[in-house]
Coordinates of C-alpha atoms in Angstrom, one line a residue:
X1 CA 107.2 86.5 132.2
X2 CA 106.0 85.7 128.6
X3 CA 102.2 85.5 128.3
X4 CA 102.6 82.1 126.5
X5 CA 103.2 80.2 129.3
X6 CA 99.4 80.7 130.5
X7 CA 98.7 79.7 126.9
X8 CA 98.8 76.5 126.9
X9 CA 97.2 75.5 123.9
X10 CA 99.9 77.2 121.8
X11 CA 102.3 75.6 120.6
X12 CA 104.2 75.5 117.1
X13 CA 106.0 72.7 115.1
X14 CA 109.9 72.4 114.2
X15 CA 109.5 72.8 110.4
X16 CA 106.7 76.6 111.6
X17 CA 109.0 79.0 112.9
X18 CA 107.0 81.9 114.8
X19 CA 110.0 84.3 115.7
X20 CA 109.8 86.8 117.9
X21 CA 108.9 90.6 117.1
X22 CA 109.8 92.2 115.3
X23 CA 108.5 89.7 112.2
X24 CA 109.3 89.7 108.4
X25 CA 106.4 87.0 107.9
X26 CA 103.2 86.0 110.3
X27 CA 102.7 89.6 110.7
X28 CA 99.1 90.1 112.2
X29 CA 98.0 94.3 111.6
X30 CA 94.9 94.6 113.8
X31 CA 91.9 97.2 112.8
X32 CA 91.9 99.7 115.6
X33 CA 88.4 99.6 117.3
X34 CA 86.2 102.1 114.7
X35 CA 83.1 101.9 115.5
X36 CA 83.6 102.2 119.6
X37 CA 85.8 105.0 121.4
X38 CA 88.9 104.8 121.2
X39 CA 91.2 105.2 124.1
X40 CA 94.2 104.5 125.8
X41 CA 92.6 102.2 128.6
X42 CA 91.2 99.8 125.8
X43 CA 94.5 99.8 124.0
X44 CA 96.6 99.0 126.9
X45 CA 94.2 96.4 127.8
X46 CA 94.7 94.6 124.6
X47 CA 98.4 94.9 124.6
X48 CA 98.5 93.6 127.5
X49 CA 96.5 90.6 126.9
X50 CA 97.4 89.8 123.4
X51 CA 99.6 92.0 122.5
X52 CA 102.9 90.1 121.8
X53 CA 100.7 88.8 119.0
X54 CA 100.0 91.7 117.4
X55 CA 102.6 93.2 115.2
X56 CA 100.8 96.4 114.0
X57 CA 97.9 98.8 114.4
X58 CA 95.6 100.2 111.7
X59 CA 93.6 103.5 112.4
X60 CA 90.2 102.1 111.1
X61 CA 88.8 104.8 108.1
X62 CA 91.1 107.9 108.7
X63 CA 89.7 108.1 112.1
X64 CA 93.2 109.7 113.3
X65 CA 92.3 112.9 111.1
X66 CA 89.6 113.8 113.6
X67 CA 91.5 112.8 116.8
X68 CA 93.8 115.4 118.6
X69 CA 98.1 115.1 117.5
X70 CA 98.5 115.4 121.4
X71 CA 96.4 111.8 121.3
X72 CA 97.6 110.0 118.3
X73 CA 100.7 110.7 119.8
X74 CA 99.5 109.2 123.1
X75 CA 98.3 105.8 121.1
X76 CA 101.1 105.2 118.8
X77 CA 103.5 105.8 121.7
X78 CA 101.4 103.0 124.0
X79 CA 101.5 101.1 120.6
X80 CA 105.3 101.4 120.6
X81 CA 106.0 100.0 124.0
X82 CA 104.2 97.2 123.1
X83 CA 106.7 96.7 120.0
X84 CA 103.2 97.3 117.3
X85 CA 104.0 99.6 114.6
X86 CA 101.3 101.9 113.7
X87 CA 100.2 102.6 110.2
X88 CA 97.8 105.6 108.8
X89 CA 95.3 103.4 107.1
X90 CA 93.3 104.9 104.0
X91 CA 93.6 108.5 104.5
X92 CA 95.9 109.8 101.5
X93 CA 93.4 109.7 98.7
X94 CA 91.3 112.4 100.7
X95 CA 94.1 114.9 100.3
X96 CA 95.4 114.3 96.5
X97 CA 92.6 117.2 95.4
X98 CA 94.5 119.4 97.3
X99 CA 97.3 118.8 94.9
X100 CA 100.8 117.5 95.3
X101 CA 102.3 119.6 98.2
X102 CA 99.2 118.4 100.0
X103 CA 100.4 115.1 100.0
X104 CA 103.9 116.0 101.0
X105 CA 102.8 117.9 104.2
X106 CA 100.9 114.8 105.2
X107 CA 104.0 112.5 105.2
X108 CA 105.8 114.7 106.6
X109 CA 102.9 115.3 109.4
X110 CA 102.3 111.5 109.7
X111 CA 106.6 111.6 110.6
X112 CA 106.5 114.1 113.4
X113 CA 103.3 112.2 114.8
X114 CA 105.2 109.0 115.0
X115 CA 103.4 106.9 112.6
X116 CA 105.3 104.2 110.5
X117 CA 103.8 103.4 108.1
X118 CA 101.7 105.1 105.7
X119 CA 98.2 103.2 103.5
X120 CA 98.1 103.9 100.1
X121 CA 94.7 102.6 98.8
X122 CA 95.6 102.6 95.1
X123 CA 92.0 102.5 93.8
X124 CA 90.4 105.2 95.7
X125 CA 93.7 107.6 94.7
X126 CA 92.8 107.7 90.8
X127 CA 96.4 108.6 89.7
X128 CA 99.2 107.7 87.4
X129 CA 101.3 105.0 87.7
X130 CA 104.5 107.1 87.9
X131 CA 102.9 109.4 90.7
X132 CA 102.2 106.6 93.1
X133 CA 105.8 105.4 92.3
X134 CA 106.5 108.8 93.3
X135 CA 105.0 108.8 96.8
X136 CA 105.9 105.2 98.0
X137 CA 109.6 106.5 96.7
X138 CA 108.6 110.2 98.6
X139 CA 107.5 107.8 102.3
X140 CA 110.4 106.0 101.6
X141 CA 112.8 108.9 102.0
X142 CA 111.6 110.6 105.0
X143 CA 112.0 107.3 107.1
X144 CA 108.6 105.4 106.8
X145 CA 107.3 102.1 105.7
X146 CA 105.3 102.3 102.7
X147 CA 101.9 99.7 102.4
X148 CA 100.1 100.3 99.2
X149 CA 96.8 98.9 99.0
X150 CA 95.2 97.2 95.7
X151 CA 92.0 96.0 94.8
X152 CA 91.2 93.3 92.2
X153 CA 88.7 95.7 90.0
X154 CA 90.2 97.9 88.7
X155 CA 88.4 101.1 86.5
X156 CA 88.6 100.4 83.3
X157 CA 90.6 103.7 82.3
X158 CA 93.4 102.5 83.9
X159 CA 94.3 99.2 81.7
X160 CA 97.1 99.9 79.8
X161 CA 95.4 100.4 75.8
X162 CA 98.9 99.6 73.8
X163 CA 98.7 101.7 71.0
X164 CA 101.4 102.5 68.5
X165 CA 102.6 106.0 68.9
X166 CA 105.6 108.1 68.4
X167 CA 107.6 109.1 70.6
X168 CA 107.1 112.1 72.6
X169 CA 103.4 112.2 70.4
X170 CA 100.6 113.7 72.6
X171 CA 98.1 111.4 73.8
X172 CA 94.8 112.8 74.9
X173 CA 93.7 111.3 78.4
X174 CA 90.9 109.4 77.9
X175 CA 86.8 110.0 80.1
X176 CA 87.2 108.2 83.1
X177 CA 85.2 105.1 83.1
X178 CA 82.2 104.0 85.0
X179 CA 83.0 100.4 84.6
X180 CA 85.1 98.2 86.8
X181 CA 86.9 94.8 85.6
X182 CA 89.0 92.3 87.3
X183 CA 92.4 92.1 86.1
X184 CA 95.1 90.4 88.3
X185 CA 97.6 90.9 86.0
X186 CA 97.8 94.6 86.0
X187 CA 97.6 94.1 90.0
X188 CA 100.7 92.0 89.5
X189 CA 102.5 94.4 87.4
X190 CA 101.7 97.5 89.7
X191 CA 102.6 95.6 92.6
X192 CA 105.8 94.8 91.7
X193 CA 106.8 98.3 90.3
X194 CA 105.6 99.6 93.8
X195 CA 107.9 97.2 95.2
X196 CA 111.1 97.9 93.1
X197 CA 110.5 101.8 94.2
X198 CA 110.7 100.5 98.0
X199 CA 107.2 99.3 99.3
X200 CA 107.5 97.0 102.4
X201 CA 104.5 95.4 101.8
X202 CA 101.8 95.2 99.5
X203 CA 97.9 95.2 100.9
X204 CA 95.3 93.1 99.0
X205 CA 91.8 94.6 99.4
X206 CA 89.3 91.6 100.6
X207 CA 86.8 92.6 98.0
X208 CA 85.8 90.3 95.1
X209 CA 89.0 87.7 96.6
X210 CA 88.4 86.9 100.4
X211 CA 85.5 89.1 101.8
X212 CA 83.1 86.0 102.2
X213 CA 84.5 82.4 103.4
X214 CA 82.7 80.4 101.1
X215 CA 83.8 82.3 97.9
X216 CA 87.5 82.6 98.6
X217 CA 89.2 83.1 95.2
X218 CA 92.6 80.8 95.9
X219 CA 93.5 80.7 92.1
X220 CA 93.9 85.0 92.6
X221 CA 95.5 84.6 96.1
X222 CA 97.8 81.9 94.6
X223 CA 98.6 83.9 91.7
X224 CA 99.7 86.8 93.9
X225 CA 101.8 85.0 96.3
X226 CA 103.4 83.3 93.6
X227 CA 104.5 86.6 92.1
X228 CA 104.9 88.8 95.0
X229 CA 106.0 86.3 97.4
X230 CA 104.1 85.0 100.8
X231 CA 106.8 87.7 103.0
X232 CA 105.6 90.9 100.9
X233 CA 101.7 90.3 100.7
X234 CA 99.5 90.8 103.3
X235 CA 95.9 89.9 102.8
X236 CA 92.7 91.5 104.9
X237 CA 90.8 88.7 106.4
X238 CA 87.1 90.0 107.7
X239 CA 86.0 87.2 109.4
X240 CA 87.8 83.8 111.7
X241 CA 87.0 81.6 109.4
X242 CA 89.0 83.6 106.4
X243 CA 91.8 83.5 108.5
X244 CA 91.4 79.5 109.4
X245 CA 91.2 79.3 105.5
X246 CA 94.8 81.6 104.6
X247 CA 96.6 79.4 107.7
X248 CA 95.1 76.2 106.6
X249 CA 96.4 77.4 102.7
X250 CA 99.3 79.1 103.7
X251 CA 100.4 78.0 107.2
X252 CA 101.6 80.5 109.9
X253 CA 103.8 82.5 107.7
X254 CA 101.2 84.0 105.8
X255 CA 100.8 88.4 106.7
X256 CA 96.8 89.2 107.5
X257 CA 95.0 92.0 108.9
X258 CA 92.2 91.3 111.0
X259 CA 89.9 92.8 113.5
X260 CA 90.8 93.2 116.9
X261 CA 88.6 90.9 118.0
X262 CA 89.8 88.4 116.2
X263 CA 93.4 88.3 116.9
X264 CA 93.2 85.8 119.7
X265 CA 91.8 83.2 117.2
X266 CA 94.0 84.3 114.5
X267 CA 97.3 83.1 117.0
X268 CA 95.4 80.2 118.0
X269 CA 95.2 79.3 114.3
X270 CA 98.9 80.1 114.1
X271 CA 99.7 77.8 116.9
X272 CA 98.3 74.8 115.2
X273 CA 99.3 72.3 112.4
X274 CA 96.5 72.6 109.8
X275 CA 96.2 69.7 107.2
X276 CA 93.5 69.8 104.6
X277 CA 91.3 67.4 106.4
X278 CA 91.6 69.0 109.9
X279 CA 88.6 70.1 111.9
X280 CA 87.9 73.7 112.8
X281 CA 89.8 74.5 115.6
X282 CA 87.5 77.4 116.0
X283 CA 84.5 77.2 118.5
X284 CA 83.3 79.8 120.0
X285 CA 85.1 83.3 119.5
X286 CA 87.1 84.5 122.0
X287 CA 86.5 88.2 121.8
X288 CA 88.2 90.8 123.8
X289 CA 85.2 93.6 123.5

């Protein structure tokens, strides 16, 4: 029996569709518990409570490279029969200084484990833009979903300079840069080429655009969703009233990764018809630890 017939405060209008897992759009990723133990019996107890909300699970700061394959294999395969893809999280960048084989062996570890999808945190990897094209195209061909992850500051190395040169000239790469500058634009541009090589979805870091509620930067949310599109973005929202703020904006369709405390409230939100004028339909948190 479905669990939303005990949830009776659930319900969705004609013009909010909510389909049924798997989901192109709504998609809720939930942060895998990181800073308790993780194990099988707390999984299962919030599959089985909340689960046919949840569409994916995030291991929480590459803490799957310290667990056992024989129990990542055990999580994502509980995960699985739940109908929750699993993704890798930030882990990549840690294995680029081992140089580009490195980085093949890990995709092709992250496939025999049973993950889905593999993180690509953008900023933290320091590389060309024709290399990360390379490995979203590289996940892409063994089978997996590729989620890189970008960050409004950007190191200032990395903006494009535009000087005349001839072709085939030799340009020296420049120092790396200490300082870090917002540009939206080359987040737009990177985005997109990420998506033309076969990204599934595109991760916006909450830092400097949605990591505090009252300093929410809608005209760079709007900006991406307007380029990118509402079904390819996925924003990380770190608190319940982020996530009241991206439904309220952005109604049920809109992709966000949030705690896993925090998925309960995060349906709830779902659930409801928002208006600009509403009142929070968030008391106290439900939380499941």
């Amino acid at each position: 029996m479905s669990l939303s017939l005990y949830y009776q405060w659930k319900h969705f209008d004609e013009d909010e569709d909510r389909p049924e897992k798997p989901r192109r759009f709504g998609v809720t990723e939930m942060r895998s518990p990181q800073y308790t133990l993780l194990n099988q019996n707390l999984l299962q107890d919030v599959f089985e409570s909340v689960g046919q909300f949840v569409d994916g699970l995030k291991f929480s700061g590459g803490s799957h490279s310290l667990m056992p394959k024989s129990f990542i294999k055990e999580v994502i395969n509980t995960a699985h029969q739940h109908d929750v893809y699993v993704s890798t999280g930030e882990w990549a960048e840690h294995l680029i200084r081992n140089g580009p084989s490195a980085f093949k062996e890990y995709v092709e570890d992250c496939k025999q484990v049973g993950f889905d999808t593999i993180e690509l945190n953008v900023g933290s990897l320091e590389i060309p833009e024709e290399t990360l094209l390379r490995y979203v195209r590289l996940i892409k061909d063994v089978g997996l979903k590729a989620k890189p992850q970008f960050a409004l500051k950007v190191n200032k190395s990395d903006i494009p300079t535009g000087r005349d040169r001839a072709f085939g000239a030799y340009i020296p790469p420049a120092p790396r840069s200490t300082e870090f500058v917002e540009d939206v634009d080359l987040l737009i541009r990177r985005a997109e080429r990420c998506l033309e090589a076969g990204a599934d979805m595109i991760m916006i870091d909450a830092e400097d655009v949605c990591q505090h509620t009252d300093s929410v930067r809608g005209d760079i949310i709007a900006k991406v969703i307007g380029r990118l599109g509402l079904e390819k973005t996925m924003f990380e929202a770190s608190n319940a009233r982020t996530s009241e703020w991206f439904v309220r904006q952005y109604g049920s369709k809109v992709n966000l990764f949030v705690d896993h405390s925090q998925v309960m409230d995060l349906e709830c939100l779902r659930g409801r018809n928002l208006g600009k004028n509403h009142a929070s339909v968030l008391g106290s948190s439900y939380a499941l630890f």
